[in-house]
C-alpha positions as a printed Julia matrix, in Angstrom:
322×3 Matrix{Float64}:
   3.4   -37.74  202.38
   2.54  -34.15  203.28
   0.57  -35.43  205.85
  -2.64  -33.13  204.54
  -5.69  -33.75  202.75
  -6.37  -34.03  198.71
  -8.59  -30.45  199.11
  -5.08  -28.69  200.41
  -3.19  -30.12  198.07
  -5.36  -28.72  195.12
  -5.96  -25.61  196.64
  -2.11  -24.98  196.91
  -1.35  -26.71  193.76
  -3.92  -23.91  192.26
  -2.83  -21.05  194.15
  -5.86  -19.91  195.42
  -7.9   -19.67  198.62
 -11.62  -22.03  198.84
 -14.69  -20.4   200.98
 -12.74  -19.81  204.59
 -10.16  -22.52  203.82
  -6.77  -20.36  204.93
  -3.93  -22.58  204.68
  -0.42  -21.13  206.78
   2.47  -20.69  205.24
   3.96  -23.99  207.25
   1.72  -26.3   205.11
   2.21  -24.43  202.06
   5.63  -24.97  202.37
   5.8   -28.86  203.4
   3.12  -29.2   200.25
   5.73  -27.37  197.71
   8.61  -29.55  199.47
   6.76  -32.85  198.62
   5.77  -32.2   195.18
   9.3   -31.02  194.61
  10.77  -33.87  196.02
   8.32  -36.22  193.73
   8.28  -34.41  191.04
   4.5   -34.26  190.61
   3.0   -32.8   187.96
  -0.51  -31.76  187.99
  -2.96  -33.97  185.17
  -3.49  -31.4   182.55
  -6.75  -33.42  181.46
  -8.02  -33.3   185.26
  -7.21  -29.36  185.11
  -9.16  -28.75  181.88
 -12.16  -30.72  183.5
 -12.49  -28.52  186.28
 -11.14  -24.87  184.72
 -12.71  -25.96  181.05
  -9.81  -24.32  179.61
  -6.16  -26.1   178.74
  -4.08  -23.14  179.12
  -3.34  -23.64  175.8
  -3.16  -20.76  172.97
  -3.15  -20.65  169.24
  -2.09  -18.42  167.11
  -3.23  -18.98  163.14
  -1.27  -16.76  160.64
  -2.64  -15.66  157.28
   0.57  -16.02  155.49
   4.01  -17.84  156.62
   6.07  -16.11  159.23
   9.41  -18.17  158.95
  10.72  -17.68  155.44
  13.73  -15.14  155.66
  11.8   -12.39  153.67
   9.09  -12.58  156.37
  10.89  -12.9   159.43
  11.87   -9.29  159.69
   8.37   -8.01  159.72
   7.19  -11.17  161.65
   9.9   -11.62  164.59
   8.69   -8.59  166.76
   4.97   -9.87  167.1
   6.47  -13.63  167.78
   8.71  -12.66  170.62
   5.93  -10.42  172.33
   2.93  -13.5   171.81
   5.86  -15.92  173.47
   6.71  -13.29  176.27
   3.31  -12.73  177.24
   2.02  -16.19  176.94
   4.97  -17.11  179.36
   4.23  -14.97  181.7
   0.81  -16.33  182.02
   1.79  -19.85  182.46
   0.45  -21.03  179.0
   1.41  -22.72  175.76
   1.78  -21.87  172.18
   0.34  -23.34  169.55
   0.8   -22.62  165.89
  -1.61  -23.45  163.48
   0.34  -25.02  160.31
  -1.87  -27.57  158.86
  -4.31  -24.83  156.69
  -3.79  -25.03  153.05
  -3.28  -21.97  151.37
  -6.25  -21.3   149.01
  -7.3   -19.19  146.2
  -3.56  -18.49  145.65
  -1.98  -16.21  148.71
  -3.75  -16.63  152.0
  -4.84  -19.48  154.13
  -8.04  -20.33  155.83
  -8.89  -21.02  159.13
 -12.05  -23.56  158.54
 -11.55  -26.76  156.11
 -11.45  -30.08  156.79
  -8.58  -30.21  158.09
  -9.0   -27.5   160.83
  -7.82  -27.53  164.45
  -8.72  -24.41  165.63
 -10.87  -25.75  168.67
  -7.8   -27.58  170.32
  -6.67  -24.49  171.79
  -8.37  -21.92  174.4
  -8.73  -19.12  171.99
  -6.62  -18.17  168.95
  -4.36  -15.11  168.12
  -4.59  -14.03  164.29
  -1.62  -12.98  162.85
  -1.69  -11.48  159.22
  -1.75   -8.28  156.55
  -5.1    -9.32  155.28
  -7.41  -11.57  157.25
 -10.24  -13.64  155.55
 -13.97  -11.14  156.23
 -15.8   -15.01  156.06
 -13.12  -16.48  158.76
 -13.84  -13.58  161.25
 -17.51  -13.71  160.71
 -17.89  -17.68  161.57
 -15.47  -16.95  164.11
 -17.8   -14.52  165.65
 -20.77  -16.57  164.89
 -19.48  -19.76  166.29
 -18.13  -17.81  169.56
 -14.74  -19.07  169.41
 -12.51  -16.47  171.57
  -9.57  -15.16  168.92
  -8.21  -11.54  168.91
  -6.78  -10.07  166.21
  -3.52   -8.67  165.73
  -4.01   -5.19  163.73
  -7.5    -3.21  163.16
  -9.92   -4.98  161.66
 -13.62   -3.46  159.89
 -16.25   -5.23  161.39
 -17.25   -8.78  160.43
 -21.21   -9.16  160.96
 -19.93   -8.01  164.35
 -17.22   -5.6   166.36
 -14.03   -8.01  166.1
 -11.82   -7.79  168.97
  -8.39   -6.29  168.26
  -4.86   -4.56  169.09
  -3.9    -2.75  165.94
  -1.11    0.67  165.12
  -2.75    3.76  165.48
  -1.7     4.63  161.66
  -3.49    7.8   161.24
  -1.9    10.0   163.88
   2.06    8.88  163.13
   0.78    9.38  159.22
  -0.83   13.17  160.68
   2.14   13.9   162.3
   4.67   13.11  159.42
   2.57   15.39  156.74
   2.61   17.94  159.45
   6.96   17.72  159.77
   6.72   18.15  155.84
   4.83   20.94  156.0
   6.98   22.59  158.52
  10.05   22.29  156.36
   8.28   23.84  153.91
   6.74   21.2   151.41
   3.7    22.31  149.67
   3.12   19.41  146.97
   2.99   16.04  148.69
   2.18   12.53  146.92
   1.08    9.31  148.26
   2.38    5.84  146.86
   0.0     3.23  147.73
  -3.04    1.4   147.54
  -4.44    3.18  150.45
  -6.93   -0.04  150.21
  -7.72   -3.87  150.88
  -5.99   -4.44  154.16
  -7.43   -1.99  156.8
  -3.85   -0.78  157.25
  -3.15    0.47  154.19
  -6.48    2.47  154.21
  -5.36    3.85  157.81
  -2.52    5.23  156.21
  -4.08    6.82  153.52
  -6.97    8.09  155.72
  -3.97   10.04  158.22
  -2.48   11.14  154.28
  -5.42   12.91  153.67
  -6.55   14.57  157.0
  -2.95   15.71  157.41
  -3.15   17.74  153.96
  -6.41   18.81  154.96
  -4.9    20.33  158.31
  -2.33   21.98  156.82
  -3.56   23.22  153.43
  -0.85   21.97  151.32
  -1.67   19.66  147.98
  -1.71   16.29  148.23
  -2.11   13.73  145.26
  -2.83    9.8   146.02
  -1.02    7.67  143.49
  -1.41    3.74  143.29
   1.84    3.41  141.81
   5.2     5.85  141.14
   4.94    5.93  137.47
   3.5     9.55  137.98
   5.51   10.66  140.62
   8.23   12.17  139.11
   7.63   15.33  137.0
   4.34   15.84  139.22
   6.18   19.07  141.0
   6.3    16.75  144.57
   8.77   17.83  146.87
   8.24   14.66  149.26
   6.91   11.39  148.69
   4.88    9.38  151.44
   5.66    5.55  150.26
   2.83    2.78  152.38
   5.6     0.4   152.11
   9.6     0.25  152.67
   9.93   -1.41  149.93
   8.65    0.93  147.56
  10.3     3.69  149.19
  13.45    2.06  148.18
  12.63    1.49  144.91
  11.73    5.24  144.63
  15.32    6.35  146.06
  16.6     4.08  143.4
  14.66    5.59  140.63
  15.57    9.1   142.02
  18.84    8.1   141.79
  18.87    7.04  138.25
  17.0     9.9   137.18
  20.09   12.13  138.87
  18.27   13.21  141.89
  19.12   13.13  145.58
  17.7    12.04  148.14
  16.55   14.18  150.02
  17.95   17.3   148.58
  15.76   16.74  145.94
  13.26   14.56  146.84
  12.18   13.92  150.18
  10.85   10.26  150.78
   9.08    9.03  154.1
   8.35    5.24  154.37
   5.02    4.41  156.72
   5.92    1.2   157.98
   8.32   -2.04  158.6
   9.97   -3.91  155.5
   7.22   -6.45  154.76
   8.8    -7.54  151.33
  12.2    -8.63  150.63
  13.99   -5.3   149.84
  18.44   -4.57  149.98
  18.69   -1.24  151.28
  20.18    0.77  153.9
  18.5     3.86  153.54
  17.83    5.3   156.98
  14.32    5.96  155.75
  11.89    9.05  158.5
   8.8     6.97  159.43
   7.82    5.42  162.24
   8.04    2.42  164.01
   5.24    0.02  164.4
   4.96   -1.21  168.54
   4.69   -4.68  166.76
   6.52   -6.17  169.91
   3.65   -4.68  172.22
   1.33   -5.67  169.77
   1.84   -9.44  170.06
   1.92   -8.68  173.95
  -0.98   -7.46  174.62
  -2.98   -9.39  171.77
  -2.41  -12.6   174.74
  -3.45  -10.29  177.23
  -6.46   -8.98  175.4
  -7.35  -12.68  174.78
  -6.78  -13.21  178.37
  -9.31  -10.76  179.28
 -12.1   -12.3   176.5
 -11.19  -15.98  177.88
 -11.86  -14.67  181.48
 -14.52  -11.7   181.18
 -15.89  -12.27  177.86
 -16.75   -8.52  175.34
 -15.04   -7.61  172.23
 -11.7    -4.98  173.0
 -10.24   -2.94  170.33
  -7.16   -0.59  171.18
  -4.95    0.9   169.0
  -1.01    1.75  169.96
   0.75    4.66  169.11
   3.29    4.33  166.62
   6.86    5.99  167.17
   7.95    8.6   164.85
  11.29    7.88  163.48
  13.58   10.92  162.11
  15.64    9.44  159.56
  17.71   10.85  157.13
  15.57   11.12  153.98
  13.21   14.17  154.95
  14.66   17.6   154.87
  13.31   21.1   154.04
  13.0    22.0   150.39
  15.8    23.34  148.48
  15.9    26.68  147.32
  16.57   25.96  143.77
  13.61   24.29  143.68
């Protein structure tokens, strides 16, 4: 109909150029006109055949990301994995037939698993299984990882938040407005997130010579002398405001509280916590483009984003009276 051979029509079909083959903009044109006009689509088997790849992407998440209490914390790295994979002319493809085993978290490999149906896989998740990333390495399936992750028998390609500086920073604002006794809520442990936290806790005291006291849970916070409390989660920075407020203290004229992170557990408050922000948007962005790069160029990128500090209204200078 185009009145041009099968070799043009897959080389503007494909968008590219073949050895000398320069095809004018005319024929171009009166290609695109015909296959508008028909209505062609191009055979996405044929296409896999000759690119070996389906232009399809997973994405496997450790945990479920569309019950209410999730989809606050989940939504931003969604929307940036759609956006990007858009852009790039491929499909989605979420991974929801994984039981969830040994109680919380699911795994990628069982019988049931898919994982091979797509190009490579984005992993979404607070914790991700050390045995999944290690086959996954083994095996030489392409996946990326969204958030740092300790190496699994192998570097482990990622795009993580750069905790440690935005956690630096904050301890240094605290010291600043003159707090000298400073306590961390937390595990500072298990997922590598947590311990980045805790790691920018402690070489922020360190900088600034003021004490600092690591506590796995609040029971000791109060009547420990702490001026400001660094919570690893929302949630239990809430909780803490509410037990301050019990207790008949203010917030922050008597106790300062700084939440490191997004709400990743149901929690009712409107506190305007100081923090930051997680770039969990860009995250989910460049995590496709990152797995982009290993589908086309192969090696193993890590890179960490910076994390926007977020002013608040629950960190002020200490009170004289105190």
């Amino acid at each position: 109909m185009a009145g041009v051979s099968q070799t043009t029509v897959s080389l503007v079909l494909n968008g590219r150029a073949e050895g000398e083959v320069r095809i004018s903009p005319e024929t171009r044109d009166r290609v695109l006109q015909v296959i508008r006009e028909t209505g062609y689509v191009a055979d996405p088997a044929a296409r896999r055949l000759v690119e070996r790849r389906n232009r399809i992407y997973g994405v496997f998440t450790y945990e479920a990301v569309f019950p209410a209490e999730s989809a606050d914390f989940y939504h931003p790295f969604l929307v940036g994995i759609e956006e990007c994979a858009e852009e790039a002319g491929c499909d989605l493809l979420l991974f929801t037939s994984a039981k969830v085993e040994q109680g919380e978290w699911r795994r990628i490999f069982s019988a049931e698993s898919r994982i091979r149906l797509a190009d490579g896989c984005v992993l979404l998740g607070r914790t991700i299984d050390r045995d999944d990333l290690s086959r996954l390495l083994t095996e030489g399936i392409p996946f990326v990882s969204v958030g740092r992750r300790d190496d699994a028998g192998g570097p482990v390609p990622y795009v993580g938040a750069d905790y440690p500086p935005a956690v630096r920073a904050l301890v240094q604002r605290a010291a600043a407005l003159g707090h000298r006794r400073m306590v961390y809520v937390g595990t500072g442990q298990g997922a590598e997130s947590y311990a980045d936290r805790l790691r920018g806790f402690t070489e922020g005291v360190a900088a600034t010579g003021v004490e600092g006291v690591h506590l796995e849970q609040a029971d000791g916070l109060f009547g420990s002398g702490a001026t400001v409390v660094f919570a690893e989660e929302l949630a239990d920075g809430a909780a803490i405001a509410e037990i301050a407020r019990t207790r008949g203290l203010d917030v922050p004229r008597d106790l300062s509280i700084v939440a490191l992170g997004a709400r990743t557990r149901p929690v009712s408050t409107d506190i305007d916590f100081a923090g930051f922000r997680i770039p969990r948007r860009e995250m989910g962005r460049r995590a496709v483009e990152l797995l982009t790069q290993v589908l086309e160029h192969g090696g193993v990128p890590q890179e960490l984003l910076a994390c926007e500090l977020v002013e608040g209204s629950t960190l002020a200078p200490v009170h004289d009276e105190r």
